[in-house]
Tab-separated table of C-alpha atoms and ligand atoms in Angstrom:
chain	number	residue	atom	x	y	z
A	1	MET	CA	142.086	82.874	41.691
A	2	ILE	CA	142.028	79.159	40.850
A	3	ASP	CA	140.911	76.694	43.527
A	4	PHE	CA	142.897	73.720	42.191
A	5	LEU	CA	145.878	74.127	39.879
A	6	ILE	CA	146.919	70.737	38.549
A	7	ILE	CA	150.478	70.327	37.239
A	8	GLY	CA	150.600	67.495	34.672
A	9	GLY	CA	148.258	66.557	31.845
A	10	GLY	CA	148.577	62.771	32.086
A	11	ILE	CA	146.024	60.375	33.511
A	12	ALA	CA	146.846	61.375	37.117
A	13	GLY	CA	146.300	65.093	36.559
A	14	LEU	CA	143.264	64.804	34.297
A	15	SER	CA	141.435	62.294	36.500
A	16	ALA	CA	142.079	64.326	39.678
A	17	GLY	CA	141.101	67.495	37.806
A	18	ALA	CA	137.829	65.958	36.639
A	19	ARG	CA	136.887	64.951	40.188
A	20	LEU	CA	137.842	68.326	41.658
A	21	SER	CA	136.143	70.329	38.914
A	22	GLU	CA	132.794	69.349	40.422
A	23	HIS	CA	133.718	71.229	43.611
A	24	GLY	CA	135.820	74.222	42.598
A	25	SER	CA	137.631	75.907	39.747
A	26	VAL	CA	140.284	73.748	38.077
A	27	THR	CA	143.129	74.522	35.679
A	28	VAL	CA	145.415	71.792	34.367
A	29	LEU	CA	148.862	72.813	33.104
A	30	GLU	CA	150.683	70.482	30.732
A	31	ALA	CA	154.213	71.280	29.530
A	32	GLU	CA	153.957	69.449	26.202
A	33	ASP	CA	151.912	70.209	23.064
A	34	ALA	CA	149.528	67.340	23.760
A	35	LEU	CA	147.884	65.669	26.752
A	36	GLY	CA	149.201	62.221	27.670
A	37	TYR	CA	152.472	62.782	25.799
A	38	HIS	CA	154.655	60.968	28.365
A	39	ALA	CA	153.836	57.808	30.394
A	40	SER	CA	150.096	58.082	29.770
A	41	GLY	CA	150.548	57.867	26.001
A	42	ARG	CA	152.903	54.878	26.139
A	43	SER	CA	151.248	52.292	28.366
A	44	ALA	CA	150.183	48.731	27.691
A	45	ALA	CA	146.641	49.751	28.694
A	46	LEU	CA	145.864	46.681	30.787
A	47	PHE	CA	143.505	46.375	33.748
A	48	GLU	CA	144.303	43.363	35.953
A	49	GLU	CA	142.753	43.620	39.379
A	50	GLY	CA	145.372	41.432	41.095
A	51	TYR	CA	148.433	43.205	39.655
A	52	GLY	CA	150.482	45.266	42.118
A	53	PRO	CA	151.233	45.580	45.841
A	54	PRO	CA	148.274	45.454	48.315
A	55	SER	CA	147.457	49.181	48.276
A	56	VAL	CA	147.474	49.135	44.459
A	57	VAL	CA	145.207	46.088	44.417
A	58	ALA	CA	142.849	47.955	46.791
A	59	LEU	CA	142.773	50.873	44.317
A	60	ASN	CA	142.263	48.471	41.380
A	61	LYS	CA	139.299	46.867	43.105
A	62	ALA	CA	137.825	50.235	44.056
A	63	SER	CA	138.228	51.338	40.413
A	64	ALA	CA	136.549	48.358	38.758
A	65	GLU	CA	132.979	49.643	38.944
A	66	PHE	CA	133.905	52.950	37.303
A	67	PHE	CA	135.618	51.115	34.449
A	68	PHE	CA	132.660	48.831	33.810
A	69	THR	CA	130.009	51.529	34.224
A	70	ASN	CA	131.736	53.770	31.700
A	71	ASP	CA	132.475	50.943	29.292
A	72	TYR	CA	136.252	51.482	29.195
A	73	LEU	CA	137.167	47.776	29.255
A	74	THR	CA	137.345	45.011	26.629
A	75	PRO	CA	138.077	41.446	27.758
A	76	ARG	CA	141.673	40.416	27.053
A	77	GLY	CA	142.771	37.720	29.526
A	78	LEU	CA	146.278	37.200	30.854
A	79	MET	CA	148.400	34.097	30.340
A	80	LEU	CA	151.470	33.363	32.434
A	81	VAL	CA	154.057	31.088	30.781
A	82	ALA	CA	157.219	29.576	32.228
A	83	LYS	CA	160.075	27.280	31.273
A	84	SER	CA	160.838	24.032	33.102
A	85	ASP	CA	163.548	25.723	35.217
A	86	GLN	CA	161.137	28.479	36.333
A	87	ALA	CA	158.804	26.336	38.440
A	88	ASP	CA	159.303	28.308	41.687
A	89	GLN	CA	158.850	31.684	39.996
A	90	PHE	CA	155.777	30.352	38.193
A	91	ARG	CA	154.159	29.239	41.496
A	92	LYS	CA	154.956	32.613	43.077
A	93	ASP	CA	153.443	34.592	40.176
A	94	LEU	CA	150.470	32.248	40.057
A	95	SER	CA	149.548	32.894	43.675
A	96	GLU	CA	150.304	36.633	43.561
A	97	LEU	CA	148.137	37.152	40.507
A	98	GLY	CA	145.464	34.676	41.656
A	99	MET	CA	145.621	32.783	38.359
A	100	ALA	CA	144.515	29.240	37.507
A	101	GLU	CA	147.054	26.774	36.086
A	102	ILE	CA	146.167	25.270	32.709
A	103	SER	CA	147.856	22.576	30.635
A	104	VAL	CA	150.337	23.533	27.944
A	105	ALA	CA	147.946	21.950	25.433
A	106	ASP	CA	145.188	24.331	26.593
A	107	ALA	CA	147.590	27.256	26.420
A	108	LEU	CA	148.285	26.371	22.772
A	109	VAL	CA	144.568	26.525	22.010
A	110	HIS	CA	144.579	30.154	23.176
A	111	VAL	CA	147.949	31.087	21.638
A	112	PRO	CA	148.904	28.727	18.796
A	113	VAL	CA	152.424	30.157	18.399
A	114	LEU	CA	153.540	29.025	21.874
A	115	ASN	CA	156.369	26.530	21.652
A	116	PRO	CA	155.489	23.337	23.575
A	117	GLU	CA	159.196	22.477	23.711
A	118	SER	CA	160.000	25.549	25.816
A	119	VAL	CA	156.714	26.315	27.619
A	120	ALA	CA	156.511	23.927	30.583
A	121	TYR	CA	153.886	25.733	32.701
A	122	ALA	CA	150.967	27.991	31.860
A	123	ALA	CA	148.207	29.761	33.767
A	124	LEU	CA	145.286	31.887	32.678
A	125	SER	CA	143.280	34.698	34.214
A	126	GLU	CA	140.070	35.814	32.534
A	127	GLY	CA	139.974	38.969	34.663
A	128	ALA	CA	142.329	41.082	32.548
A	129	TYR	CA	140.984	43.761	30.231
A	130	ASP	CA	142.211	46.250	27.646
A	131	ILE	CA	141.555	49.814	28.815
A	132	ASP	CA	140.491	52.448	26.309
A	133	THR	CA	143.136	54.832	27.647
A	134	ASP	CA	142.700	57.518	24.966
A	135	ARG	CA	139.005	57.789	25.677
A	136	MET	CA	139.674	57.964	29.429
A	137	LEU	CA	142.085	60.875	28.977
A	138	GLN	CA	139.724	62.719	26.641
A	139	ASP	CA	136.664	62.081	28.835
A	140	PHE	CA	138.379	63.424	31.960
A	141	ALA	CA	139.564	66.503	30.040
A	142	ARG	CA	136.024	66.993	28.693
A	143	THR	CA	134.575	66.789	32.219
A	144	ILE	CA	136.959	69.493	33.408
A	145	ARG	CA	135.984	71.778	30.521
A	146	ALA	CA	132.278	71.024	30.994
A	147	ASN	CA	132.654	72.180	34.604
A	148	ALA	CA	134.124	75.487	33.395
A	149	GLY	CA	137.718	74.409	34.058
A	150	SER	CA	140.708	74.837	31.733
A	151	VAL	CA	143.083	72.255	30.317
A	152	LEU	CA	146.118	74.056	28.918
A	153	THR	CA	149.047	72.622	26.959
A	154	ARG	CA	152.443	74.292	26.320
A	155	GLN	CA	152.420	75.508	29.907
A	156	LYS	CA	155.637	74.210	31.441
A	157	VAL	CA	155.803	75.278	35.064
A	158	THR	CA	159.202	76.846	35.729
A	159	ARG	CA	158.735	78.668	39.027
A	160	ILE	CA	156.466	78.266	42.045
A	161	ARG	CA	156.240	80.703	44.937
A	162	LYS	CA	153.911	81.058	47.871
A	163	ASP	CA	152.664	84.411	49.037
A	164	GLY	CA	149.498	83.551	50.925
A	165	ASN	CA	148.362	81.702	47.802
A	166	TRP	CA	150.470	79.871	45.220
A	167	LEU	CA	151.982	81.840	42.335
A	168	VAL	CA	152.882	79.518	39.496
A	169	GLU	CA	154.875	80.674	36.488
A	170	ALA	CA	154.523	78.851	33.181
A	171	ALA	CA	153.943	80.462	29.752
A	172	ASP	CA	151.402	82.469	31.743
A	173	VAL	CA	151.245	83.184	35.477
A	174	PHE	CA	148.606	81.516	37.639
A	175	GLN	CA	147.402	82.124	41.174
A	176	ALA	CA	145.929	79.211	43.083
A	177	ARG	CA	144.780	78.144	46.531
A	178	THR	CA	145.865	74.516	46.094
A	179	ILE	CA	148.390	72.808	43.822
A	180	VAL	CA	147.998	69.173	42.766
A	181	ASN	CA	151.367	67.722	41.789
A	182	ALA	CA	150.631	65.179	39.043
A	183	ALA	CA	153.891	65.657	37.151
A	184	GLY	CA	154.744	61.950	36.786
A	185	ALA	CA	158.525	61.489	36.454
A	186	TRP	CA	158.978	65.185	37.290
A	187	ALA	CA	156.946	65.127	40.543
A	188	ASP	CA	159.993	65.647	42.771
A	189	GLU	CA	161.207	68.470	40.524
A	190	VAL	CA	157.839	70.233	40.902
A	191	ALA	CA	157.926	69.708	44.685
A	192	ARG	CA	161.400	71.248	44.921
A	193	MET	CA	160.221	74.276	42.933
A	194	ALA	CA	157.438	74.728	45.488
A	195	GLY	CA	159.824	74.402	48.444
A	196	ILE	CA	158.312	71.033	49.414
A	197	ALA	CA	160.632	68.123	50.316
A	198	PRO	CA	160.889	65.543	47.509
A	199	ILE	CA	159.715	61.982	48.170
A	200	GLY	CA	162.316	60.021	46.191
A	201	ILE	CA	160.452	59.321	42.958
A	202	THR	CA	162.448	57.064	40.622
A	203	PRO	CA	161.444	57.018	36.955
A	204	ARG	CA	162.044	53.561	35.465
A	205	ARG	CA	162.227	53.032	31.726
A	206	ARG	CA	160.106	50.372	30.048
A	207	SER	CA	160.529	49.708	26.319
A	208	MET	CA	158.062	48.338	23.816
A	209	ALA	CA	158.352	46.927	20.289
A	210	ARG	CA	155.533	46.592	17.776
A	211	LEU	CA	155.902	43.450	15.644
A	212	PRO	CA	153.930	42.323	12.606
A	213	ALA	CA	151.407	39.571	13.429
A	214	PRO	CA	153.398	36.392	14.150
A	215	GLY	CA	153.700	34.098	11.088
A	216	GLY	CA	150.544	32.330	10.038
A	217	HIS	CA	148.372	34.515	12.231
A	218	PRO	CA	147.768	37.680	10.255
A	219	GLY	CA	145.971	40.317	12.283
A	220	GLY	CA	142.551	38.753	11.989
A	221	ASN	CA	140.257	37.406	14.683
A	222	ASP	CA	142.788	34.893	15.810
A	223	LEU	CA	145.510	37.237	17.075
A	224	LYS	CA	142.902	39.728	18.252
A	225	ASN	CA	141.596	37.185	20.746
A	226	TRP	CA	144.901	36.072	22.197
A	227	PRO	CA	145.375	36.910	25.862
A	228	MET	CA	148.264	39.083	26.933
A	229	MET	CA	151.228	36.773	27.575
A	230	LEU	CA	153.517	37.299	30.538
A	231	GLY	CA	156.886	35.575	31.019
A	232	ALA	CA	157.364	34.254	34.585
A	233	GLY	CA	158.999	36.818	36.854
A	234	GLU	CA	157.727	39.587	34.545
A	235	THR	CA	160.749	39.110	32.259
A	236	TRP	CA	158.782	39.996	29.091
A	237	TYR	CA	155.195	40.386	27.960
A	238	ALA	CA	153.349	40.409	24.663
A	239	LYS	CA	149.957	41.843	23.827
A	240	PRO	CA	147.895	41.978	20.615
A	241	ASP	CA	147.268	45.530	19.480
A	242	ALA	CA	145.306	46.442	16.343
A	243	GLY	CA	146.471	43.425	14.313
A	244	LYS	CA	150.068	43.682	15.564
A	245	LEU	CA	151.866	42.277	18.584
A	246	LEU	CA	153.428	44.517	21.223
A	247	VAL	CA	156.356	42.941	23.025
A	248	SER	CA	158.076	44.489	26.030
A	249	PRO	CA	161.299	43.364	27.713
A	250	SER	CA	159.615	44.466	30.972
A	251	GLU	CA	162.708	46.308	32.131
A	252	ALA	CA	162.585	48.720	35.041
A	253	ASP	CA	165.886	50.574	34.618
A	254	PRO	CA	166.175	53.734	36.751
A	255	VAL	CA	166.713	56.885	34.668
A	256	GLU	CA	166.486	60.656	35.022
A	257	PRO	CA	163.143	62.202	33.989
A	258	HIS	CA	163.285	62.694	30.188
A	259	ASP	CA	161.445	62.019	26.936
A	260	ALA	CA	162.110	58.284	27.044
A	261	TYR	CA	163.149	56.117	24.105
A	262	ALA	CA	163.786	52.385	23.853
A	263	ASP	CA	167.212	50.965	24.606
A	264	ASP	CA	168.144	48.798	21.581
A	265	MET	CA	170.116	46.227	23.542
A	266	VAL	CA	167.485	45.855	26.274
A	267	LEU	CA	164.813	45.526	23.591
A	268	ALA	CA	166.792	42.861	21.693
A	269	GLU	CA	167.337	40.833	24.864
A	270	GLY	CA	163.649	41.036	25.760
A	271	LEU	CA	162.606	40.007	22.257
A	272	ALA	CA	164.953	37.009	22.571
A	273	ARG	CA	163.222	35.978	25.844
A	274	TYR	CA	159.842	36.187	24.089
A	275	GLU	CA	161.139	34.411	20.973
A	276	GLU	CA	162.374	31.491	23.075
A	277	MET	CA	158.773	30.719	24.050
A	278	VAL	CA	157.175	30.819	20.575
A	279	THR	CA	157.567	28.999	17.263
A	280	SER	CA	157.377	32.143	15.139
A	281	PRO	CA	160.698	34.038	14.934
A	282	VAL	CA	160.871	37.814	15.224
A	283	THR	CA	161.743	38.938	11.712
A	284	ARG	CA	161.038	42.648	11.964
A	285	VAL	CA	160.323	45.378	14.518
A	286	GLU	CA	157.938	47.890	12.959
A	287	THR	CA	158.420	50.544	15.579
A	288	ASN	CA	159.505	50.901	19.180
A	289	TRP	CA	159.172	53.324	22.049
A	290	ALA	CA	159.624	53.590	25.807
A	291	GLY	CA	157.894	55.266	28.697
A	292	LEU	CA	158.771	56.048	32.290
A	293	ARG	CA	157.028	54.253	35.125
A	294	SER	CA	157.690	56.415	38.169
A	295	PHE	CA	157.855	54.799	41.597
A	296	ALA	CA	158.054	56.016	45.186
A	297	PRO	CA	160.671	54.154	47.290
A	298	ASP	CA	158.093	51.593	48.502
A	299	GLY	CA	156.568	51.065	45.054
A	300	THR	CA	153.076	52.381	45.655
A	301	LEU	CA	151.202	55.589	44.870
A	302	VAL	CA	151.573	58.811	46.853
A	303	LEU	CA	148.187	60.480	47.197
A	304	GLY	CA	147.083	63.425	49.274
A	305	PRO	CA	148.230	66.641	50.959
A	306	ASP	CA	151.827	67.141	52.042
A	307	PRO	CA	152.090	67.270	55.860
A	308	SER	CA	154.290	70.392	55.641
A	309	ASP	CA	151.685	72.313	53.610
A	310	GLU	CA	148.188	70.911	53.118
A	311	THR	CA	147.667	73.099	50.044
A	312	PHE	CA	150.289	71.059	48.155
A	313	VAL	CA	148.610	67.783	47.173
A	314	TRP	CA	150.487	64.822	45.664
A	315	SER	CA	149.229	62.448	42.990
A	316	ALA	CA	152.481	60.702	42.129
A	317	GLY	CA	154.268	57.349	42.064
A	318	GLN	CA	151.716	55.722	39.731
A	319	GLY	CA	154.407	53.261	38.563
A	320	GLY	CA	152.965	50.645	36.233
A	321	TYR	CA	149.429	51.084	37.546
A	322	GLY	CA	148.437	54.645	36.677
A	323	PHE	CA	145.473	53.789	34.467
A	324	GLN	CA	144.034	50.866	36.356
A	325	THR	CA	144.126	52.792	39.641
A	326	ALA	CA	143.048	56.206	38.276
A	327	PRO	CA	139.315	56.080	39.079
A	328	ALA	CA	139.851	55.327	42.793
A	329	ALA	CA	143.144	57.229	43.133
A	330	SER	CA	141.587	60.416	41.743
A	331	ARG	CA	138.613	60.055	44.058
A	332	LEU	CA	140.959	59.706	47.046
A	333	VAL	CA	143.001	62.741	45.957
A	334	ALA	CA	139.801	64.761	45.613
A	335	ASP	CA	138.409	63.555	48.969
A	336	LEU	CA	141.626	64.488	50.762
A	337	ALA	CA	142.036	67.816	48.956
A	338	LEU	CA	138.444	68.717	49.821
A	339	GLY	CA	138.772	67.551	53.440
A	340	ARG	CA	136.103	64.858	52.957
A	341	ALA	CA	136.161	61.414	54.565
A	342	PRO	CA	137.722	59.029	52.016
A	343	GLU	CA	135.795	56.029	50.768
A	344	LEU	CA	138.888	53.802	51.047
A	345	ASP	CA	139.607	52.332	54.465
A	346	ALA	CA	142.001	54.139	56.811
A	347	ALA	CA	144.849	51.597	56.543
A	348	MET	CA	144.941	51.995	52.760
A	349	VAL	CA	144.716	55.778	52.953
A	350	SER	CA	147.721	55.778	55.254
A	351	ALA	CA	149.628	53.299	53.029
A	352	LEU	CA	149.129	55.779	50.173
A	353	SER	CA	149.868	58.943	52.159
A	354	VAL	CA	152.933	61.172	51.888
A	355	THR	CA	153.427	60.869	55.650
A	356	ARG	CA	154.472	57.210	55.354
A	357	LEU	CA	157.582	58.344	53.434
A	358	ARG	CA	158.636	61.080	55.835
B	401	LIG	C1	155.491	50.723	28.767
B	401	LIG	C2	154.476	51.039	29.842
B	401	LIG	C3	153.418	50.173	30.064
B	401	LIG	C4	152.436	50.474	31.019
B	401	LIG	N1	151.353	49.661	31.142
B	401	LIG	C5	150.366	49.990	32.005
B	401	LIG	C6	149.187	49.196	32.081
B	401	LIG	O1	149.042	48.204	31.367
B	401	LIG	N2	148.204	49.575	32.970
B	401	LIG	C7	148.350	50.678	33.767
B	401	LIG	O2	147.451	50.969	34.552
B	401	LIG	N3	149.457	51.451	33.700
B	401	LIG	C8	150.458	51.130	32.842
B	401	LIG	N4	151.570	51.895	32.770
B	401	LIG	C9	151.741	52.992	33.727
B	401	LIG	C10	150.973	54.218	33.345
B	401	LIG	O3	151.184	54.532	31.983
B	401	LIG	C11	151.458	55.349	34.255
B	401	LIG	O4	151.358	54.961	35.616
B	401	LIG	C12	150.633	56.609	34.083
B	401	LIG	O5	150.538	56.948	32.725
B	401	LIG	C13	151.261	57.754	34.872
B	401	LIG	O6	150.452	58.892	34.639
B	401	LIG	P1	150.894	60.313	35.156
B	401	LIG	O7	149.816	61.233	34.787
B	401	LIG	O8	151.333	60.195	36.571
B	401	LIG	O9	152.255	60.621	34.345
B	401	LIG	P2	152.443	61.222	32.875
B	401	LIG	O10	151.531	60.628	31.901
B	401	LIG	O11	153.914	61.145	32.577
B	401	LIG	O12	151.996	62.731	33.046
B	401	LIG	C14	152.762	63.669	33.764
B	401	LIG	C15	152.743	64.941	32.951
B	401	LIG	O13	153.287	65.998	33.715
B	401	LIG	C16	153.861	66.902	32.806
B	401	LIG	N5	154.799	67.765	33.514
B	401	LIG	C17	155.939	67.403	34.137
B	401	LIG	N6	156.558	68.506	34.617
B	401	LIG	C18	155.787	69.569	34.300
B	401	LIG	C19	155.916	70.964	34.509
B	401	LIG	N7	156.970	71.495	35.148
B	401	LIG	N8	154.941	71.770	34.028
B	401	LIG	C20	153.853	71.261	33.360
B	401	LIG	N9	153.715	69.945	33.126
B	401	LIG	C21	154.659	69.103	33.592
B	401	LIG	C22	154.558	65.994	31.797
B	401	LIG	O14	154.800	66.654	30.566
B	401	LIG	C23	153.572	64.838	31.683
B	401	LIG	O15	152.716	64.947	30.551
B	401	LIG	C24	152.561	51.642	31.814
B	401	LIG	C25	153.641	52.501	31.610
B	401	LIG	C26	154.567	52.228	30.623
B	401	LIG	C27	155.696	53.189	30.400
């Protein structure tokens, strides 16, 4: 009999599993051949404390110490850029993200390819970091195994029944006291299998293109030190990555849960929005991909036991914040699953609860 059976081998499932493995037996079931195959393997890997709605920002802040202590962060910085007709949006983003306005001339010092004829406003935050997401996933999996837990791939859950305890059918059959639903885009599907009411998770596609280093800035120190660039209103972003530049159209198109791939037209339009702000044209896309950011109806995470059955625990709706919130979100999931008083304050716990959606 397993104490905590976790469905989903992404960052949500592995981080919750690592926390819980210190208090009971844990098995993680992942449908795919590899951990982090879906959203968790396709992220932009950014930590920005001020990014997200209030309950996400609370989780970001509560996660910061864990990130620094375990050395998962490398300074990146975030630069907001806007055109002359985007003044209102620029001010809104500036205050939401708590950024400081800088001159366009200063912005060009940081990112020499910015086009001073199209960039009218710029702001910079030093408090944005690259997250070592691969190491996070592997470290959480290692913690589970070190605590005598199991992390199993090729175990797609197809049937869930309750007969006193949970009976979960995948490639093998598992018996568990508590299920943690960390199935990302498939979280509602897993709930339905278990006879638990779905919460209205919407997977939203976000595409990404990898470009060669912009002209004149081959992947040396220069590009490496550029901040991530964000178009006002989150209409595109660009981020240096191992000598290349990742550019995303920042779309949030609702889709069914699936193995996501980039939409060519959406990608082309996003690249055009980026290209408008720089002097170096996009000549080639080396590769592209997409991932699903899965949101609850109110856009924030859903963490904790279901009110209809406390042995069914949600860790879903991570949206675009699954990595930066994982340290605190997994602690909250574990606290609630173990019946311990959460470290987060009560208002935040309730803003993240399943009950708020019912
Ligand atoms: C383009 C992009 C950029 C992003 N940038 C950032 C960023 O900069 N910072 C940040 O913090 N976050 C970012 N995110 C969001 C982050 O990647 C997600 O919030 C996070 O990865 C979600 O993790 P998860 O474990 O909930 O989902 P997933 O990683 O999708 O894991 C869920 C797993 O459940 C498995 N599963 C589903 N059904 C079953 C079943 N029946 N049986 C067994 N297994 C099952 C799936 O195979 C999957 O592996 C980004 C996302 C995208 C797509």
